[in-house]
Short mmCIF file of C-alpha atoms and ligand atoms in Angstrom, two decimals:
data_model
loop_
_atom_site.label_atom_id
_atom_site.label_comp_id
_atom_site.label_asym_id
_atom_site.label_seq_id
_atom_site.Cartn_x
_atom_site.Cartn_y
_atom_site.Cartn_z
CA MET S 1 -24.38 -39.35 49.68
CA GLY S 2 -26.48 -36.51 51.15
CA GLY S 3 -27.18 -32.93 50.19
CA PHE S 4 -27.26 -29.63 52.05
CA PHE S 5 -28.55 -26.09 51.76
CA GLY S 6 -27.70 -22.96 53.72
CA THR S 7 -28.90 -19.39 53.44
CA VAL S 8 -28.11 -16.06 55.04
CA SER S 9 -30.45 -13.16 54.46
CA LYS S 10 -31.36 -9.63 55.51
CA ALA S 11 -34.87 -11.00 56.13
CA GLY S 12 -36.04 -14.21 57.84
CA CYS S 13 -34.43 -17.31 56.35
CA VAL S 14 -36.78 -20.10 57.41
CA THR S 15 -38.94 -20.47 54.30
CA ASP S 16 -35.97 -20.55 51.93
CA LEU S 17 -34.12 -22.91 54.24
CA PHE S 18 -37.07 -25.30 54.47
CA TYR S 19 -37.72 -25.53 50.72
CA GLY S 20 -34.06 -25.29 49.74
CA THR S 21 -33.15 -28.22 51.97
CA ASP S 22 -36.15 -30.20 50.73
CA TYR S 23 -34.91 -29.80 47.14
CA ASN S 24 -31.90 -31.95 48.13
CA SER S 25 -34.14 -34.86 49.14
CA HIS S 26 -33.11 -37.11 46.23
CA LEU S 27 -29.54 -37.17 47.59
CA GLY S 28 -30.24 -38.88 50.90
CA THR S 29 -32.81 -40.99 52.64
CA ARG S 30 -31.96 -41.45 56.28
CA ARG S 31 -32.10 -38.24 58.27
CA GLY S 32 -33.05 -34.63 57.81
CA GLY S 33 -31.99 -31.70 59.95
CA MET S 34 -32.16 -27.91 60.13
CA ALA S 35 -30.50 -25.29 62.34
CA THR S 36 -31.05 -21.55 62.42
CA TYR S 37 -29.27 -18.72 64.19
CA ASP S 38 -31.20 -15.77 65.58
CA ALA S 39 -28.72 -12.90 66.07
CA GLU S 40 -31.14 -10.80 68.18
CA LYS S 41 -31.77 -13.59 70.66
CA LYS S 42 -28.25 -15.00 70.17
CA LEU S 43 -29.98 -18.35 69.81
CA PHE S 44 -29.29 -21.49 67.80
CA THR S 45 -32.32 -23.70 67.15
CA ARG S 46 -31.96 -27.21 65.80
CA SER S 47 -34.16 -30.14 64.86
CA ILE S 48 -33.34 -33.58 63.42
CA HIS S 49 -35.75 -36.25 62.18
CA ASN S 50 -35.52 -39.76 60.84
CA LEU S 51 -36.67 -39.79 57.21
CA GLU S 52 -36.75 -43.55 56.66
CA SER S 53 -40.53 -43.70 56.77
CA THR S 54 -41.55 -40.28 55.47
CA TYR S 55 -40.34 -37.16 53.71
CA PHE S 56 -38.48 -34.09 54.89
CA ARG S 57 -41.36 -31.62 54.40
CA THR S 58 -43.85 -33.82 56.25
CA LYS S 59 -41.49 -34.13 59.20
CA PHE S 60 -40.55 -30.47 59.51
CA GLU S 61 -43.54 -28.39 58.42
CA ASP S 62 -45.37 -28.57 61.76
CA GLU S 63 -42.43 -27.16 63.67
CA LEU S 64 -41.31 -24.36 61.37
CA ASP S 65 -42.60 -21.74 63.86
CA LYS S 66 -39.91 -22.65 66.35
CA PHE S 67 -37.12 -21.62 63.92
CA THR S 68 -36.23 -17.93 63.89
CA GLY S 69 -33.39 -15.84 62.51
CA ASN S 70 -31.78 -14.73 59.28
CA SER S 71 -29.33 -17.57 58.72
CA GLY S 72 -29.68 -21.31 58.69
CA ILE S 73 -28.38 -24.62 57.33
CA GLY S 74 -30.21 -27.86 56.50
CA ILE S 75 -29.28 -31.36 55.41
CA ILE S 76 -30.71 -34.52 53.97
CA SER S 77 -28.28 -37.14 55.14
CA ASP S 78 -27.55 -40.76 54.35
CA THR S 79 -25.44 -41.08 57.45
CA ASP S 80 -25.50 -39.36 60.80
CA ALA S 81 -27.86 -37.16 62.70
CA GLN S 82 -27.00 -33.55 61.77
CA PRO S 83 -26.58 -30.56 62.25
CA ILE S 84 -24.23 -30.76 65.22
CA ILE S 85 -24.00 -27.62 67.39
CA ILE S 86 -20.65 -26.95 69.08
CA ASN S 87 -19.48 -24.33 71.54
CA SER S 88 -15.73 -23.88 71.18
CA HIS S 89 -12.83 -21.43 71.32
CA LEU S 90 -13.85 -20.51 67.73
CA GLY S 91 -17.28 -19.50 69.01
CA ARG S 92 -20.58 -21.32 68.71
CA PHE S 93 -21.40 -22.92 65.37
CA ALA S 94 -23.64 -25.53 63.77
CA ILE S 95 -22.26 -27.82 61.10
CA VAL S 96 -23.60 -30.09 58.35
CA THR S 97 -21.42 -32.29 56.16
CA VAL S 98 -21.66 -34.35 53.00
CA ALA S 99 -18.81 -36.68 53.77
CA LYS S 100 -17.38 -40.14 53.82
CA ILE S 101 -14.49 -40.83 56.19
CA GLN S 102 -12.68 -44.07 55.51
CA ASN S 103 -10.23 -43.68 58.40
CA ILE S 104 -12.86 -42.80 61.00
CA ASP S 105 -11.65 -45.41 63.55
CA GLU S 106 -8.08 -44.14 63.42
CA LEU S 107 -9.16 -40.50 63.82
CA GLU S 108 -11.59 -41.36 66.61
CA ASN S 109 -8.86 -43.14 68.59
CA GLU S 110 -6.50 -40.20 68.13
CA LEU S 111 -9.07 -37.70 69.34
CA LEU S 112 -9.98 -39.85 72.35
CA ALA S 113 -6.28 -40.11 73.19
CA GLN S 114 -6.21 -36.30 73.24
CA ASN S 115 -8.96 -36.37 75.92
CA MET S 116 -11.68 -35.26 73.52
CA HIS S 117 -15.08 -36.94 73.67
CA PHE S 118 -18.00 -37.77 71.37
CA ALA S 119 -21.48 -36.88 72.57
CA GLU S 120 -23.61 -37.73 69.53
CA LEU S 121 -23.47 -41.49 69.14
CA SER S 122 -25.89 -42.39 66.38
CA SER S 123 -26.80 -46.09 66.15
CA GLY S 124 -23.98 -46.78 68.58
CA LYS S 125 -21.38 -45.40 66.16
CA THR S 126 -19.35 -42.22 66.23
CA ASN S 127 -21.12 -39.43 64.41
CA GLN S 128 -18.74 -38.45 61.61
CA THR S 129 -20.01 -34.86 61.50
CA GLU S 130 -19.12 -34.50 65.19
CA LEU S 131 -15.68 -35.93 64.46
CA ILE S 132 -15.25 -33.35 61.69
CA ALA S 133 -16.32 -30.59 64.11
CA LEU S 134 -13.69 -31.77 66.60
CA LEU S 135 -11.03 -31.66 63.88
CA ILE S 136 -12.12 -28.09 63.02
CA ILE S 137 -11.80 -26.84 66.58
CA GLN S 138 -8.20 -28.04 66.65
CA GLY S 139 -7.44 -25.08 64.37
CA LYS S 140 -6.63 -21.55 65.58
CA ASN S 141 -9.36 -20.28 63.29
CA PHE S 142 -12.03 -21.77 61.03
CA VAL S 143 -9.80 -21.91 57.95
CA GLU S 144 -7.00 -23.68 59.78
CA GLY S 145 -9.53 -26.05 61.32
CA ILE S 146 -11.12 -26.90 57.97
CA GLU S 147 -7.68 -27.42 56.44
CA ASN S 148 -7.04 -29.83 59.30
CA VAL S 149 -10.08 -31.78 58.09
CA TYR S 150 -8.81 -31.67 54.49
CA ASN S 151 -5.42 -32.99 55.59
CA ARG S 152 -6.56 -35.65 58.01
CA ILE S 153 -9.51 -37.44 56.50
CA LYS S 154 -9.36 -40.11 53.82
CA GLY S 155 -12.51 -39.96 51.72
CA SER S 156 -14.27 -36.70 51.06
CA CYS S 157 -15.92 -33.86 52.95
CA SER S 158 -17.86 -30.77 51.93
CA MET S 159 -19.46 -28.74 54.71
CA LEU S 160 -21.50 -25.73 55.79
CA LEU S 161 -20.86 -24.01 59.12
CA LEU S 162 -23.52 -21.75 60.57
CA THR S 163 -21.60 -19.26 62.71
CA GLU S 164 -22.55 -16.15 64.65
CA ASP S 165 -21.10 -14.20 61.72
CA GLY S 166 -22.57 -15.72 58.57
CA ILE S 167 -22.24 -19.14 56.96
CA ILE S 168 -18.91 -20.69 56.00
CA ALA S 169 -19.07 -23.01 52.98
CA ALA S 170 -16.11 -25.32 52.35
CA ARG S 171 -15.93 -27.73 49.43
CA ASP S 172 -14.10 -31.06 49.57
CA LYS S 173 -10.39 -30.61 48.81
CA TRP S 174 -10.65 -32.72 45.63
CA GLY S 175 -14.07 -31.26 44.82
CA ARG S 176 -15.64 -34.72 44.68
CA THR S 177 -18.94 -33.28 45.87
CA PRO S 178 -20.14 -29.88 44.66
CA ILE S 179 -21.21 -26.66 46.37
CA VAL S 180 -23.04 -24.07 44.29
CA ILE S 181 -23.49 -20.51 45.54
CA GLY S 182 -26.77 -18.69 44.79
CA ARG S 183 -27.56 -15.01 45.12
CA LYS S 184 -30.63 -12.78 45.25
CA ASP S 185 -31.37 -9.32 46.62
CA GLY S 186 -30.26 -9.29 50.26
CA ALA S 187 -29.46 -13.01 50.48
CA TYR S 188 -26.91 -15.68 49.59
CA ALA S 189 -27.35 -19.44 49.58
CA ALA S 190 -25.09 -22.47 49.22
CA SER S 191 -26.42 -25.79 48.01
CA SER S 192 -25.36 -29.24 46.87
CA GLU S 193 -27.89 -28.88 44.05
CA SER S 194 -28.43 -25.73 42.01
CA SER S 195 -31.96 -27.02 41.31
CA SER S 196 -32.80 -25.62 44.78
CA PHE S 197 -32.44 -22.08 43.45
CA PRO S 198 -34.92 -21.13 40.68
CA ASN S 199 -38.15 -21.45 42.68
CA LEU S 200 -36.61 -19.50 45.57
CA ASP S 201 -35.49 -16.73 43.17
CA TYR S 202 -31.74 -17.29 43.55
CA GLU S 203 -29.44 -17.02 40.53
CA ILE S 204 -26.29 -19.13 40.37
CA ASP S 205 -23.49 -16.86 41.56
CA SER S 206 -20.55 -19.27 41.41
CA TYR S 207 -19.36 -22.84 41.79
CA LEU S 208 -16.94 -23.28 44.67
CA GLY S 209 -13.65 -24.80 43.56
CA PRO S 210 -11.98 -27.81 45.21
CA GLY S 211 -10.94 -26.92 48.75
CA GLU S 212 -12.28 -23.38 48.40
CA ILE S 213 -13.71 -21.79 51.54
CA VAL S 214 -16.03 -18.76 51.55
CA ARG S 215 -17.99 -16.86 54.16
CA MET S 216 -21.49 -15.76 53.12
CA ARG S 217 -23.11 -12.74 54.68
CA PRO S 218 -26.38 -11.19 53.43
CA ASP S 219 -24.52 -8.54 51.47
CA GLY S 220 -21.57 -10.43 50.06
CA LEU S 221 -19.17 -13.30 49.75
CA GLU S 222 -15.71 -13.33 51.25
CA GLN S 223 -13.16 -15.83 49.98
CA LEU S 224 -11.28 -17.34 52.94
CA ARG S 225 -9.26 -19.92 51.03
CA LYS S 226 -8.42 -20.12 47.34
CA PRO S 227 -9.42 -23.27 45.43
CA ASN S 228 -6.90 -26.02 44.72
CA GLU S 229 -5.87 -26.45 41.12
CA GLN S 230 -6.56 -30.15 40.86
CA MET S 231 -10.13 -31.40 40.87
CA GLN S 232 -11.74 -34.84 40.92
CA ILE S 233 -15.47 -34.13 40.83
CA CYS S 234 -17.58 -37.30 40.85
CA SER S 235 -18.61 -38.09 37.27
CA PHE S 236 -21.43 -40.23 38.63
CA LEU S 237 -23.21 -37.03 39.72
CA TRP S 238 -24.23 -36.49 36.10
CA VAL S 239 -25.10 -40.16 35.53
CA TYR S 240 -27.15 -40.97 38.60
CA TYR S 241 -27.20 -38.68 41.62
CA GLY S 242 -27.99 -35.30 40.12
CA PHE S 243 -31.41 -33.76 39.64
CA PRO S 244 -32.01 -33.03 35.91
CA THR S 245 -32.15 -29.25 36.34
CA SER S 246 -28.94 -29.07 38.40
CA CYS S 247 -25.58 -27.87 37.16
CA TYR S 248 -22.13 -28.70 38.48
CA GLU S 249 -19.13 -26.81 37.13
CA GLY S 250 -21.58 -25.13 34.75
CA ARG S 251 -22.57 -28.46 33.14
CA ASN S 252 -26.28 -29.29 33.33
CA VAL S 253 -27.28 -32.84 34.35
CA GLU S 254 -30.10 -33.30 31.82
CA GLU S 255 -27.98 -31.93 28.96
CA VAL S 256 -25.18 -34.37 29.79
CA ARG S 257 -27.60 -37.30 29.97
CA PHE S 258 -29.25 -36.26 26.69
CA LEU S 259 -25.91 -35.85 24.96
CA SER S 260 -24.59 -39.22 26.12
CA GLY S 261 -27.76 -40.87 24.75
CA LEU S 262 -27.58 -38.87 21.52
CA LYS S 263 -23.99 -39.92 20.87
CA MET S 264 -24.81 -43.55 21.55
CA GLY S 265 -27.96 -43.46 19.37
CA GLN S 266 -26.00 -41.97 16.46
CA THR S 267 -23.54 -44.86 16.38
CA ASP S 268 -25.64 -47.81 17.58
CA ALA S 269 -26.55 -50.43 14.96
CA SER S 270 -29.54 -51.78 16.93
CA GLU S 271 -32.86 -52.31 15.14
CA VAL S 272 -35.59 -51.29 17.54
CA ASP S 273 -39.10 -49.82 17.42
CA CYS S 274 -38.68 -47.25 20.19
CA ALA S 275 -36.40 -45.97 22.93
CA CYS S 276 -37.61 -45.76 26.55
CA GLY S 277 -36.05 -44.65 29.83
CA ILE S 278 -36.11 -46.41 33.19
CA PRO S 279 -37.44 -43.56 35.39
CA ASP S 280 -36.03 -41.23 36.51
CA SER S 281 -32.36 -41.14 35.68
CA GLY S 282 -32.63 -43.17 32.43
CA VAL S 283 -35.11 -40.78 30.83
CA GLY S 284 -32.73 -37.99 29.74
CA MET S 285 -30.44 -40.49 28.06
CA ALA S 286 -33.36 -42.23 26.33
CA LEU S 287 -34.62 -38.92 24.91
CA GLY S 288 -31.16 -38.29 23.47
CA TYR S 289 -30.85 -41.85 22.20
CA ALA S 290 -34.23 -41.61 20.43
CA GLU S 291 -33.14 -38.43 18.68
CA GLY S 292 -29.72 -39.81 17.74
CA LYS S 293 -31.16 -43.08 16.49
CA GLY S 294 -34.21 -41.56 14.79
CA VAL S 295 -36.76 -43.74 16.63
CA PRO S 296 -39.71 -42.51 18.75
CA TYR S 297 -39.37 -42.05 22.50
CA HIS S 298 -42.04 -44.04 24.34
CA ARG S 299 -43.00 -44.16 27.99
CA ALA S 300 -43.40 -47.94 28.30
CA ILE S 301 -42.67 -47.87 32.04
CA ALA S 302 -44.06 -45.12 34.25
CA LYS S 303 -43.17 -44.25 37.80
CA TYR S 304 -46.01 -44.04 40.30
CA THR S 305 -45.23 -40.47 41.33
CA PRO S 306 -48.09 -39.81 43.81
CA THR S 307 -46.36 -41.92 46.45
CA TRP S 308 -42.91 -42.61 44.99
CA PRO S 309 -41.84 -39.08 44.17
CA ARG S 310 -38.14 -39.67 44.62
CA SER S 311 -35.51 -42.33 44.67
CA PHE S 312 -36.08 -44.12 47.95
CA THR S 313 -33.38 -46.54 49.06
CA PRO S 314 -34.04 -48.20 52.39
CA SER S 315 -31.04 -49.82 54.02
CA ARG S 316 -32.42 -53.40 53.91
CA GLN S 317 -31.83 -55.10 50.55
CA GLU S 318 -35.19 -56.98 50.51
CA LEU S 319 -37.03 -53.73 51.12
CA ARG S 320 -35.01 -52.03 48.39
CA ASN S 321 -35.98 -54.75 45.93
CA LEU S 322 -39.63 -54.38 46.88
CA VAL S 323 -39.49 -50.58 46.51
CA ALA S 324 -37.73 -50.88 43.14
CA LYS S 325 -40.48 -53.19 41.93
CA MET S 326 -43.48 -51.32 43.29
CA LYS S 327 -42.64 -47.82 42.12
CA LEU S 328 -42.36 -48.66 38.39
CA ILE S 329 -45.43 -49.78 36.46
CA PRO S 330 -45.05 -51.32 33.00
CA ASN S 331 -47.46 -50.32 30.24
CA ARG S 332 -48.50 -53.45 28.35
CA ALA S 333 -50.13 -51.38 25.60
CA MET S 334 -46.75 -49.82 24.72
CA LEU S 335 -44.77 -53.06 25.02
CA GLN S 336 -46.82 -55.78 23.34
CA GLY S 337 -45.05 -57.15 20.27
CA LYS S 338 -42.42 -54.35 20.26
CA ARG S 339 -38.65 -54.38 19.99
CA VAL S 340 -37.97 -52.01 22.90
CA LEU S 341 -34.70 -50.38 23.86
CA PHE S 342 -34.41 -49.16 27.44
CA CYS S 343 -31.83 -46.72 28.76
CA ASP S 344 -30.78 -46.91 32.41
CA ASP S 345 -28.19 -45.03 34.45
CA SER S 346 -26.01 -47.94 35.59
CA ILE S 347 -25.94 -51.57 36.68
CA VAL S 348 -24.82 -52.04 40.27
CA ARG S 349 -26.00 -55.36 41.70
CA GLY S 350 -28.23 -56.11 38.74
CA THR S 351 -31.23 -57.20 40.81
CA GLN S 352 -33.35 -54.25 39.73
CA LEU S 353 -32.54 -54.64 36.06
CA ARG S 354 -33.24 -58.37 36.10
CA ASP S 355 -36.71 -57.72 37.57
CA ASN S 356 -37.41 -54.94 35.08
CA VAL S 357 -36.41 -57.10 32.10
CA LYS S 358 -38.59 -59.98 33.27
CA VAL S 359 -41.58 -57.64 33.58
CA LEU S 360 -40.97 -56.29 30.05
CA PHE S 361 -41.01 -59.77 28.52
CA ASP S 362 -44.00 -60.76 30.70
CA CYS S 363 -45.84 -57.76 29.22
CA GLY S 364 -45.30 -59.04 25.70
CA ALA S 365 -42.15 -57.20 24.53
CA ARG S 366 -40.76 -59.07 21.49
CA GLU S 367 -37.18 -57.98 22.09
CA VAL S 368 -35.55 -56.12 24.97
CA HIS S 369 -32.33 -54.14 24.42
CA ILE S 370 -30.60 -52.27 27.25
CA ARG S 371 -28.25 -49.29 26.97
CA ILE S 372 -26.38 -48.01 30.03
CA ALA S 373 -25.31 -44.39 30.47
CA CYS S 374 -21.86 -45.17 31.88
CA PRO S 375 -19.22 -47.92 31.57
CA PRO S 376 -19.51 -51.02 33.79
CA LEU S 377 -18.94 -50.27 37.49
CA ILE S 378 -15.83 -52.34 38.23
CA TYR S 379 -14.54 -50.68 41.43
CA ALA S 380 -16.53 -49.81 44.58
CA CYS S 381 -16.56 -46.11 45.48
CA PRO S 382 -14.17 -45.26 48.31
CA PHE S 383 -14.85 -41.53 48.22
CA ILE S 384 -18.43 -40.38 48.62
CA GLY S 385 -20.42 -43.19 50.17
CA PHE S 386 -22.17 -44.26 46.99
CA THR S 387 -24.42 -46.49 49.09
CA ALA S 388 -25.20 -48.99 46.38
CA SER S 389 -21.58 -50.14 46.03
CA ARG S 390 -20.09 -50.40 49.47
CA SER S 391 -17.93 -53.38 48.64
CA ASP S 392 -16.51 -54.80 45.43
CA LEU S 393 -18.48 -58.03 45.61
CA GLU S 394 -21.79 -56.15 45.70
CA LEU S 395 -21.07 -55.25 42.10
CA ILE S 396 -22.39 -57.71 39.54
CA THR S 397 -19.23 -57.18 37.49
CA ARG S 398 -16.97 -58.40 40.31
CA ARG S 399 -19.14 -61.41 41.01
CA ILE S 400 -18.92 -62.41 37.35
CA ILE S 401 -15.16 -61.75 37.26
CA LYS S 402 -14.85 -64.05 40.28
CA GLU S 403 -16.80 -66.74 38.43
CA LEU S 404 -14.69 -66.33 35.29
CA GLU S 405 -11.27 -65.92 36.88
CA GLY S 406 -11.68 -67.59 40.28
CA ASP S 407 -10.65 -64.26 41.85
CA GLU S 408 -12.70 -61.06 41.82
CA ASN S 409 -9.54 -58.94 41.69
CA LYS S 410 -7.90 -60.54 38.66
CA ASN S 411 -7.39 -58.69 35.37
CA LEU S 412 -9.56 -55.77 36.44
CA GLU S 413 -7.85 -53.35 34.06
CA LYS S 414 -8.67 -55.60 31.13
CA TYR S 415 -12.30 -55.92 32.17
CA ALA S 416 -12.46 -52.14 32.46
CA THR S 417 -11.11 -51.59 28.93
CA THR S 418 -13.89 -51.17 26.36
CA GLY S 419 -13.49 -53.58 23.47
CA SER S 420 -10.99 -55.94 25.15
CA PRO S 421 -11.89 -59.66 24.99
CA GLU S 422 -12.42 -59.61 28.78
CA TYR S 423 -14.75 -56.59 28.53
CA GLU S 424 -16.76 -58.21 25.72
CA LYS S 425 -17.05 -61.44 27.72
CA LEU S 426 -18.22 -59.57 30.83
CA VAL S 427 -20.89 -57.66 28.92
CA ASP S 428 -22.06 -60.83 27.19
CA VAL S 429 -22.35 -62.76 30.46
CA ILE S 430 -24.49 -59.94 31.93
CA ARG S 431 -26.60 -59.90 28.75
CA GLN S 432 -27.18 -63.65 28.89
CA ARG S 433 -27.92 -63.59 32.60
CA PHE S 434 -30.75 -61.10 32.04
CA GLY S 435 -32.01 -62.75 28.84
CA LEU S 436 -31.47 -59.56 26.84
CA ASN S 437 -31.37 -59.34 23.06
CA SER S 438 -28.54 -56.84 23.33
CA LEU S 439 -26.67 -54.89 26.01
CA LYS S 440 -24.29 -51.95 25.58
CA PHE S 441 -22.57 -49.62 28.01
CA ASN S 442 -21.51 -46.11 27.14
CA THR S 443 -17.75 -45.73 26.79
CA LEU S 444 -15.82 -43.64 29.26
CA GLU S 445 -14.75 -41.38 26.38
CA THR S 446 -18.40 -40.68 25.47
CA LEU S 447 -19.32 -40.03 29.08
CA VAL S 448 -16.38 -37.64 29.57
CA GLU S 449 -17.11 -35.87 26.25
CA SER S 450 -20.77 -35.49 27.27
CA ILE S 451 -19.83 -33.99 30.64
CA GLY S 452 -17.54 -31.63 28.78
CA LEU S 453 -14.76 -31.35 31.39
CA PRO S 454 -11.21 -32.64 30.90
CA LYS S 455 -10.92 -36.23 32.17
CA CYS S 456 -8.20 -35.19 34.62
CA LYS S 457 -10.76 -33.03 36.44
CA LEU S 458 -13.25 -35.90 36.86
CA CYS S 459 -13.26 -38.83 39.25
CA THR S 460 -13.87 -41.93 37.14
CA HIS S 461 -12.52 -44.37 39.70
CA CYS S 462 -15.52 -46.70 39.76
CA PHE S 463 -15.16 -47.28 36.01
CA ASP S 464 -11.41 -47.41 35.47
CA GLY S 465 -9.84 -47.61 38.93
CA THR S 466 -7.92 -44.34 38.50
CA GLY S 467 -8.05 -41.45 40.92
CA CYS S 468 -6.25 -39.57 43.65
CA PHE S 469 -6.50 -40.97 47.16
S1 SF4 A 501 -15.63 -43.62 42.61
FE1 SF4 A 501 -17.39 -43.27 41.24
S2 SF4 A 501 -19.12 -42.74 42.60
FE2 SF4 A 501 -17.21 -42.52 43.78
S3 SF4 A 501 -16.62 -40.37 43.58
FE3 SF4 A 501 -15.55 -41.47 41.97
S4 SF4 A 501 -16.92 -41.39 40.18
FE4 SF4 A 501 -18.12 -40.83 41.97
#
C-alpha cells in the first residue's frame, strides 16, 4: 500500500520529516523517499532509496545534512520511486502518492498522444506518481488538477504536494486510504498513520474527508475542496495494515482489534486452555478474545524483534515464505500438551498459516484452534494494491471454490454469506487442509460493529464483493 508523512513548520522540518516518515514503515517495503523545500534558497532537495534490503532510517540517516528548509514530504512506497519533482505552469512542486491505478495503460497512452512524456521509468514501467503529476498539471490550478486525478483514475489515490507555498494534502475521492492532520505550536503535519504524531509532539487536528483537499502552512490550514459525502474507507486497515496506536476516522486500530476478539470470545463455544496471537496483527484480537472467553492470554509464539521489527514482505514468494517462517519463534514450554487457540488477522494464500500450524503441533500442542479477525477473503482488492491478493486465484478461498465448483467464480455470493452451506463447506475444507481442530472467521457484522462506522462508509469489497468502482 504505502504510507506518507509531510510537515510544514516555522522551524526546520528535517527531524520531524525523517522520524514521521519512518513511522509509516510498516505500510510499504520497496522504496523510501524524502523531499524538502528551502524557501530562502528556493531549493528542492530529494533523495530516494531502495528499501528491499534494509530500513528507511538506515538508508537516510547519513544524508540528513543535505536536506534543509521548513517543509518536506516523505514516503514509504510499495510501488514507484518517489517523490517526483515537477516544474510546471502551476509552479515547482514535489509529490508523493499512496495510489493504485488500474487503468494506467489507458491513461499513459492518452498522455503520450497529447505529446507528454514520462521521465521516471522505474523497472521499465511508467511511474504512476509521475502519471498522477501529469494529470495534475492539466488543471488550471492545483484543485482542478487534483480533481482531474479523482475523475480519471480507476483505483485510489491520496497524495501530498510540496509546493513553494506550503503542503497540499488531498485524500482519495472515496477515502479508501486515510490522511490524518496533526498540529503543534508553529507546525502542521499530514500522515497516513496518526501513530507518527505522539513522539513528535503533534496532536491529531482532523481527519481529512473523502476527496477533501487542504493546504497546510505553519500557522494554519486552508480548506481548498470540501469532502465528498460518500466514503469507502478500507476496513482492512483496522484488521491488518494499521499500526495499533493509529486512528482512522477517530477509531483506534488496537481498540477495534480488541473489540472484535472480545465479541468473538463472548460467543465462541470452544474449549481451550489459552488464547494466543500470531504477531503482530493477531495480538490485539487475541487479548480481546481471552477476556471475552475468560481464558488466559499466552505468548506461545514470539516475534524475533531485534532483526524483524516490522512486517517485511519481499516480492518473491519463496523469500516471503522464508521470512514468515524465520521471524516467528514458537515456545515449546507454552505449547506442550495444551489446547491452544490462535488469533490471526486474515488468511490470504494460507501458506503462512499452514506452516505456523505445523510448527504448533510439532512443538507438542494437543489441539490447535484458529480464529480469524475478518471474514474469508473472497475477492481480490482492486482499490489499494493490497499486495498479498493481486489476483483472485492467489486467494486460498478461490482455489478451493475452483476445486469444489470447477470454476473459481461460481456461487461467490453464497460462499461469502456466513452460515450458508457453501460458506460452512469452504471453512471446513480450509480447516481440514491445515489439520486444525477448529477454525472460525469473524462475521462481517462483528467486524463492522467493532470498527464502529456505518457499513455504507466502509469498503468491504474483499469480503462481500460490494463497493463503488
Ligand atoms: S477491497 Fe479490501 S483491502 Fe481493498 S480497499 Fe476494500 S476492504 Fe480494503
